[in-house]
Short mmCIF file of C-alpha atoms in Angstrom, two decimals:
data_model
loop_
_atom_site.label_atom_id
_atom_site.label_comp_id
_atom_site.label_asym_id
_atom_site.label_seq_id
_atom_site.Cartn_x
_atom_site.Cartn_y
_atom_site.Cartn_z
CA MET A 856 -1.29 -23.79 -1.77
CA PHE A 857 -0.69 -21.80 -4.98
CA VAL A 858 1.37 -18.68 -4.27
CA ILE A 859 1.03 -15.89 -6.83
CA PHE A 860 3.52 -13.03 -6.75
CA GLY A 861 2.36 -9.85 -8.47
CA ALA A 862 -1.24 -10.94 -7.86
CA SER A 863 -2.57 -7.38 -8.09
CA GLY A 864 -1.19 -6.90 -11.60
CA LYS A 865 -2.96 -7.40 -14.92
CA ALA A 866 -1.57 -10.92 -15.44
CA GLY A 867 -1.33 -12.05 -11.81
CA ARG A 868 -4.94 -11.16 -10.98
CA VAL A 869 -6.16 -13.31 -13.88
CA THR A 870 -3.99 -16.21 -12.71
CA ALA A 871 -5.28 -15.97 -9.15
CA ALA A 872 -8.93 -15.76 -10.28
CA ALA A 873 -8.56 -18.74 -12.62
CA LEU A 874 -7.02 -20.88 -9.90
CA ARG A 875 -9.79 -19.94 -7.48
CA ARG A 876 -12.42 -20.88 -10.08
CA ALA A 877 -10.67 -24.25 -10.30
CA GLY A 878 -11.14 -24.62 -6.54
CA LYS A 879 -7.47 -24.23 -5.65
CA PRO A 880 -6.22 -22.47 -2.52
CA VAL A 881 -4.42 -19.28 -3.52
CA ARG A 882 -2.11 -17.04 -1.53
CA ALA A 883 -2.02 -13.69 -3.35
CA VAL A 884 1.21 -11.81 -2.70
CA VAL A 885 0.94 -8.02 -2.84
CA ARG A 886 2.99 -5.11 -1.52
CA HIS A 887 0.17 -3.14 0.10
CA ALA A 888 -2.92 -4.29 1.96
CA ARG A 889 -5.31 -2.28 -0.22
CA GLN A 890 -4.10 -4.20 -3.30
CA GLY A 891 -5.36 -7.41 -1.72
CA GLU A 892 -8.92 -6.33 -0.98
CA SER A 893 -10.50 -7.50 -4.24
CA LEU A 894 -8.36 -10.66 -4.22
CA ALA A 895 -9.60 -11.49 -0.73
CA GLU A 896 -13.15 -11.25 -2.11
CA LEU A 897 -12.20 -14.07 -4.51
CA GLY A 898 -11.26 -16.21 -1.51
CA CYS A 899 -7.51 -15.66 -1.73
CA GLU A 900 -5.30 -15.62 1.34
CA ILE A 901 -3.37 -12.34 1.28
CA ALA A 902 0.36 -12.09 2.00
CA LEU A 903 2.24 -8.81 2.14
CA ALA A 904 5.77 -9.03 0.77
CA ASP A 905 8.47 -6.91 -0.79
CA LEU A 906 10.69 -8.76 -3.23
CA THR A 907 13.72 -6.94 -1.84
CA ASP A 908 12.98 -8.22 1.68
CA PRO A 909 14.16 -11.82 2.28
CA GLN A 910 12.03 -12.43 5.38
CA SER A 911 8.74 -11.41 3.78
CA VAL A 912 9.46 -13.46 0.64
CA ALA A 913 10.36 -16.55 2.69
CA ALA A 914 7.12 -16.15 4.66
CA ALA A 915 5.08 -15.78 1.47
CA ILE A 916 6.27 -19.08 -0.05
CA LYS A 917 6.09 -21.11 3.17
CA GLY A 918 4.01 -24.24 2.61
CA ALA A 919 3.56 -23.59 -1.12
CA HIS A 920 2.89 -26.44 -3.53
CA ALA A 921 3.26 -24.14 -6.53
CA VAL A 922 4.63 -20.62 -7.00
CA GLN A 923 4.16 -18.14 -9.81
CA LEU A 924 7.06 -15.69 -9.77
CA LEU A 925 6.86 -12.30 -11.42
CA CYS A 926 9.72 -9.82 -10.97
CA PRO A 927 8.59 -6.55 -12.57
CA VAL A 928 10.95 -3.83 -13.73
CA PRO A 929 10.59 -1.26 -10.93
CA SER A 930 9.05 2.00 -12.10
CA GLY A 931 10.17 5.30 -10.65
CA ASP A 932 13.51 3.79 -9.64
CA THR A 933 16.74 5.66 -10.37
CA ASP A 934 18.55 2.34 -10.88
CA PRO A 935 15.91 -0.26 -11.83
CA GLU A 936 18.46 -2.84 -13.02
CA THR A 937 20.19 -3.04 -9.64
CA THR A 938 16.87 -3.17 -7.81
CA MET A 939 15.48 -5.89 -10.07
CA ARG A 940 18.62 -7.99 -9.74
CA THR A 941 18.23 -7.71 -5.96
CA MET A 942 14.61 -8.83 -6.26
CA ILE A 943 15.66 -11.82 -8.35
CA ASP A 944 18.42 -12.76 -5.91
CA VAL A 945 16.12 -12.50 -2.90
CA ALA A 946 13.40 -14.58 -4.56
CA THR A 947 15.69 -17.28 -5.90
CA ASN A 948 17.57 -17.60 -2.60
CA ALA A 949 14.25 -18.13 -0.80
CA LEU A 950 13.11 -20.67 -3.39
CA CYS A 951 16.38 -22.60 -3.13
CA GLU A 952 15.95 -22.77 0.64
CA ASP A 953 12.29 -23.81 0.48
CA PRO A 954 11.55 -25.13 -3.03
CA PRO A 955 7.93 -25.77 -4.04
CA ALA A 956 7.05 -28.80 -6.14
CA THR A 957 6.21 -26.52 -9.07
CA LEU A 958 7.59 -23.13 -10.03
CA LEU A 959 6.48 -20.97 -12.94
CA ALA A 960 8.34 -17.75 -13.74
CA ILE A 961 7.01 -15.18 -16.16
CA SER A 962 9.91 -14.25 -18.40
CA ASP A 963 10.42 -12.47 -21.70
CA TYR A 964 10.88 -13.21 -25.39
CA GLY A 965 14.62 -13.21 -26.04
CA ALA A 966 15.58 -14.14 -22.47
CA GLU A 967 17.84 -16.87 -23.81
CA LEU A 968 20.12 -14.33 -25.51
CA PRO A 969 23.47 -13.63 -23.78
CA LEU A 970 23.49 -10.11 -25.18
CA ASN A 971 22.97 -6.56 -23.99
CA THR A 972 19.23 -6.61 -24.57
CA GLY A 973 18.35 -3.96 -22.00
CA ILE A 974 15.30 -4.96 -19.97
CA THR A 975 15.33 -8.44 -21.49
CA ARG A 976 18.80 -9.18 -20.14
CA LEU A 977 17.29 -8.99 -16.64
CA TYR A 978 15.03 -11.90 -17.55
CA HIS A 979 18.08 -13.73 -18.87
CA TYR A 980 19.52 -13.28 -15.38
CA LEU A 981 16.25 -14.45 -13.81
CA GLU A 982 16.20 -17.66 -15.83
CA LYS A 983 19.85 -18.36 -15.06
CA ARG A 984 19.32 -17.90 -11.30
CA LEU A 985 16.21 -20.10 -11.22
CA LYS A 986 17.64 -23.16 -12.93
CA PRO A 987 19.38 -24.56 -9.79
CA VAL A 988 16.12 -24.50 -7.77
CA ALA A 989 15.09 -28.08 -6.99
CA THR A 990 11.64 -27.90 -8.57
CA GLN A 991 9.72 -28.55 -11.75
CA LEU A 992 10.45 -25.24 -13.47
CA THR A 993 8.36 -23.67 -16.22
CA LEU A 994 9.59 -20.51 -17.92
CA LEU A 995 6.64 -18.69 -19.48
CA ARG A 996 8.19 -16.26 -21.94
CA SER A 997 5.81 -13.48 -22.81
CA ALA A 998 5.82 -11.27 -25.87
CA GLU A 999 5.53 -7.51 -25.37
CA HIS A 1000 2.29 -6.66 -23.57
CA MET A 1001 -0.31 -4.76 -25.58
CA GLN A 1002 -1.05 -2.77 -22.44
CA ASN A 1003 2.43 -1.20 -22.64
CA TRP A 1004 1.00 1.19 -25.23
CA ALA A 1005 -1.24 2.72 -22.56
CA ALA A 1006 1.50 5.24 -21.72
CA PHE A 1007 1.30 6.63 -25.27
CA ILE A 1008 -2.49 6.87 -25.50
CA PRO A 1009 -3.03 10.31 -23.82
CA GLY A 1010 -0.48 11.96 -26.09
CA ALA A 1011 -1.80 10.17 -29.17
CA LEU A 1012 -5.36 11.26 -28.43
CA ALA A 1013 -4.22 14.84 -27.86
CA THR A 1014 -1.95 15.15 -30.90
CA GLY A 1015 -3.20 12.54 -33.35
CA THR A 1016 0.32 11.09 -33.49
CA LEU A 1017 1.60 7.80 -32.06
CA PRO A 1018 5.40 7.89 -31.52
CA SER A 1019 7.20 4.57 -31.80
CA LEU A 1020 10.57 3.06 -30.93
CA HIS A 1021 9.60 0.05 -33.05
CA LEU A 1022 11.26 0.50 -36.43
CA PRO A 1023 10.32 0.28 -39.23
CA LEU A 1024 6.64 0.99 -38.70
CA GLU A 1025 5.51 -1.82 -41.01
CA ARG A 1026 7.58 -4.57 -39.37
CA ARG A 1027 5.40 -7.12 -37.58
CA PHE A 1028 6.33 -8.32 -34.11
CA ALA A 1029 4.86 -10.48 -31.36
CA SER A 1030 2.55 -8.86 -28.82
CA VAL A 1031 0.14 -10.29 -26.25
CA ALA A 1032 -2.55 -9.10 -23.85
CA ALA A 1033 -1.54 -9.35 -20.20
CA GLN A 1034 -4.74 -11.23 -19.34
CA ASP A 1035 -3.82 -13.95 -21.84
CA VAL A 1036 -0.48 -14.36 -20.06
CA GLY A 1037 -2.28 -14.76 -16.75
CA ALA A 1038 -4.70 -17.32 -18.17
CA ALA A 1039 -1.86 -19.32 -19.74
CA SER A 1040 0.05 -19.27 -16.46
CA ALA A 1041 -2.93 -20.65 -14.55
CA GLY A 1042 -3.35 -23.43 -17.09
CA LEU A 1043 0.31 -24.39 -16.86
CA LEU A 1044 0.25 -24.38 -13.06
CA LEU A 1045 -2.70 -26.77 -13.14
CA GLU A 1046 -0.97 -29.19 -15.50
CA SER A 1047 0.89 -32.10 -13.93
CA GLN A 1048 4.04 -32.55 -15.96
CA GLN A 1049 7.28 -33.77 -14.48
CA SER A 1050 10.64 -33.71 -16.21
CA GLY A 1051 14.22 -33.14 -15.23
CA THR A 1052 14.66 -30.04 -17.36
CA PRO A 1053 12.98 -26.63 -17.40
CA ARG A 1054 9.87 -26.37 -19.56
CA ILE A 1055 9.96 -23.35 -21.86
CA VAL A 1056 6.64 -21.98 -23.11
CA SER A 1057 6.24 -18.88 -25.27
CA ILE A 1058 3.01 -16.91 -25.52
CA GLU A 1059 1.94 -14.22 -27.95
CA GLY A 1060 -1.32 -12.88 -29.32
CA PRO A 1061 -3.51 -14.32 -32.08
CA GLN A 1062 -1.53 -12.53 -34.77
CA ARG A 1063 1.60 -10.45 -35.09
CA VAL A 1064 1.18 -6.71 -35.45
CA SER A 1065 3.01 -3.66 -36.73
CA VAL A 1066 2.96 -0.13 -35.35
CA ASN A 1067 0.75 0.73 -38.32
CA ASP A 1068 -1.73 -1.88 -37.05
CA ILE A 1069 -1.51 -0.47 -33.53
CA ALA A 1070 -2.24 3.07 -34.76
CA ALA A 1071 -5.18 1.76 -36.80
CA ALA A 1072 -6.60 -0.10 -33.79
CA LEU A 1073 -6.20 3.02 -31.65
CA SER A 1074 -7.94 5.08 -34.35
CA GLU A 1075 -10.82 2.60 -34.38
CA ALA A 1076 -11.12 2.62 -30.59
CA SER A 1077 -11.01 6.42 -30.28
CA GLY A 1078 -12.90 7.45 -33.40
CA ARG A 1079 -9.98 9.74 -34.25
CA THR A 1080 -7.26 9.51 -36.87
CA ILE A 1081 -4.02 8.43 -35.18
CA THR A 1082 -0.91 8.55 -37.36
CA PRO A 1083 2.17 6.48 -36.42
CA HIS A 1084 5.47 8.30 -36.19
CA ALA A 1085 8.87 6.59 -36.26
CA LEU A 1086 11.01 8.36 -33.67
CA PRO A 1087 14.59 8.96 -34.84
CA ARG A 1088 17.12 7.08 -32.71
CA GLU A 1089 18.57 10.33 -31.33
CA SER A 1090 15.12 11.28 -29.99
CA TRP A 1091 14.56 8.15 -27.92
CA THR A 1092 16.43 9.09 -24.76
CA PRO A 1093 15.19 12.71 -24.59
CA MET A 1094 11.59 11.50 -24.97
CA LEU A 1095 11.98 8.89 -22.22
CA LEU A 1096 13.64 11.38 -19.87
CA LYS A 1097 10.88 13.90 -20.54
CA ALA A 1098 8.37 11.18 -19.61
CA GLY A 1099 9.99 11.00 -16.17
CA LEU A 1100 12.22 7.93 -16.50
CA SER A 1101 15.68 7.92 -14.98
CA GLU A 1102 18.72 7.78 -17.24
CA ASN A 1103 19.34 4.18 -16.18
CA HIS A 1104 15.77 3.14 -16.97
CA ALA A 1105 15.86 4.96 -20.31
CA ARG A 1106 19.07 3.11 -21.21
CA LEU A 1107 17.44 -0.26 -20.49
CA ILE A 1108 14.66 0.62 -22.94
CA THR A 1109 16.89 1.99 -25.69
CA ASP A 1110 19.22 -1.01 -25.43
CA LEU A 1111 16.20 -3.29 -25.73
CA TYR A 1112 14.83 -1.64 -28.88
CA ASP A 1113 18.26 -1.46 -30.50
CA VAL A 1114 18.19 -5.26 -30.49
CA HIS A 1115 14.43 -5.73 -30.92
CA ASN A 1116 14.44 -3.77 -34.17
CA THR A 1117 16.95 -6.20 -35.65
CA GLY A 1118 14.41 -9.01 -35.23
CA ARG A 1119 16.58 -11.03 -32.83
CA ILE A 1120 14.14 -10.91 -29.90
CA ASP A 1121 11.66 -13.61 -30.74
CA VAL A 1122 10.59 -17.16 -29.93
CA GLU A 1123 13.39 -19.61 -29.20
CA ALA A 1124 11.89 -21.93 -31.79
CA SER A 1125 14.18 -24.89 -31.18
CA ARG A 1126 13.21 -25.30 -27.50
CA SER A 1127 9.95 -23.51 -26.83
CA GLU A 1128 6.36 -24.73 -26.79
CA ARG A 1129 4.02 -22.24 -28.40
CA ARG A 1130 0.85 -20.77 -26.91
CA PHE A 1131 -1.38 -18.11 -28.47
CA GLY A 1132 -3.74 -15.76 -26.71
CA THR A 1133 -7.16 -14.84 -28.04
CA THR A 1134 -7.32 -11.13 -27.16
CA ALA A 1135 -7.01 -8.73 -30.09
CA LEU A 1136 -5.66 -5.18 -30.04
CA ARG A 1137 -9.17 -3.69 -30.24
CA ASP A 1138 -10.18 -5.62 -27.13
CA VAL A 1139 -7.32 -4.00 -25.20
CA PHE A 1140 -7.47 -0.49 -26.64
CA GLY A 1141 -11.24 -0.04 -26.33
CA PRO A 1142 -11.27 -0.09 -22.50
CA LEU A 1143 -8.02 1.90 -22.30
CA VAL A 1144 -9.37 4.70 -24.50
CA ALA A 1145 -12.65 4.72 -22.58
CA LYS A 1146 -10.72 5.02 -19.33
CA PHE A 1147 -8.69 7.99 -20.53
CA ASN A 1148 -11.76 9.71 -22.01
CA SER A 1149 -13.53 9.44 -18.66
CA GLN A 1150 -10.73 11.14 -16.74
#
């Protein structure tokens, strides 16, 4: 049994579908029954679990041969760091008690850094907590998801301006489509590789991009001129608070970009295998723009 946490998400759904196409039994773990309806149509067994609830997590991994673990940063939470650390502790405690033969965790570029990297430091904590689990561990470190720009698209279409915390606008950085992460995860779960140390795999898109490239791709997808705008550092927190994030969540993001903009959040080249997705920015932005235009 392949157990996929976060199976209703953009990456997890692709993983579950790929495993089903390969003829593997899949238990799709979701929080709400309605999220599992389309996964059940693929032939997945559906498990309801909350990563903060030890009993439901233990039930979800029972009898698993392989587990894909995804601990998302909780949205709409006044203290997402504390909640996510609880999720990590609950999941890793359950996995230590009932370890599968294979465990893959979706992590983050820069997770190896023992620094205050905001959101990324939570994935540093995840990796640290998982290493004692008696399993063949793969850490799939993902670059920033292209889909993260979706939150900026309505404003960009309305104003013609794309605000950015990435500075400077011409600096290129790693980015990847969520579906490419899901496909890579499925492939890794299907590989039979045994070693005594964690396997570290990094995935990013076919080429590195700048905010200028992102604005150009959004212009192409929308048929409108979208101009990138470098937000001054003092504007970051007010913008995030205005968008509805809590102060704690906003701090995680600003701490992340303070480090990201120095170029230190990248592939751990000395230890990591490299994987590259095939999905380009235009392939992601086209459907997103169409979705917003139809609303």
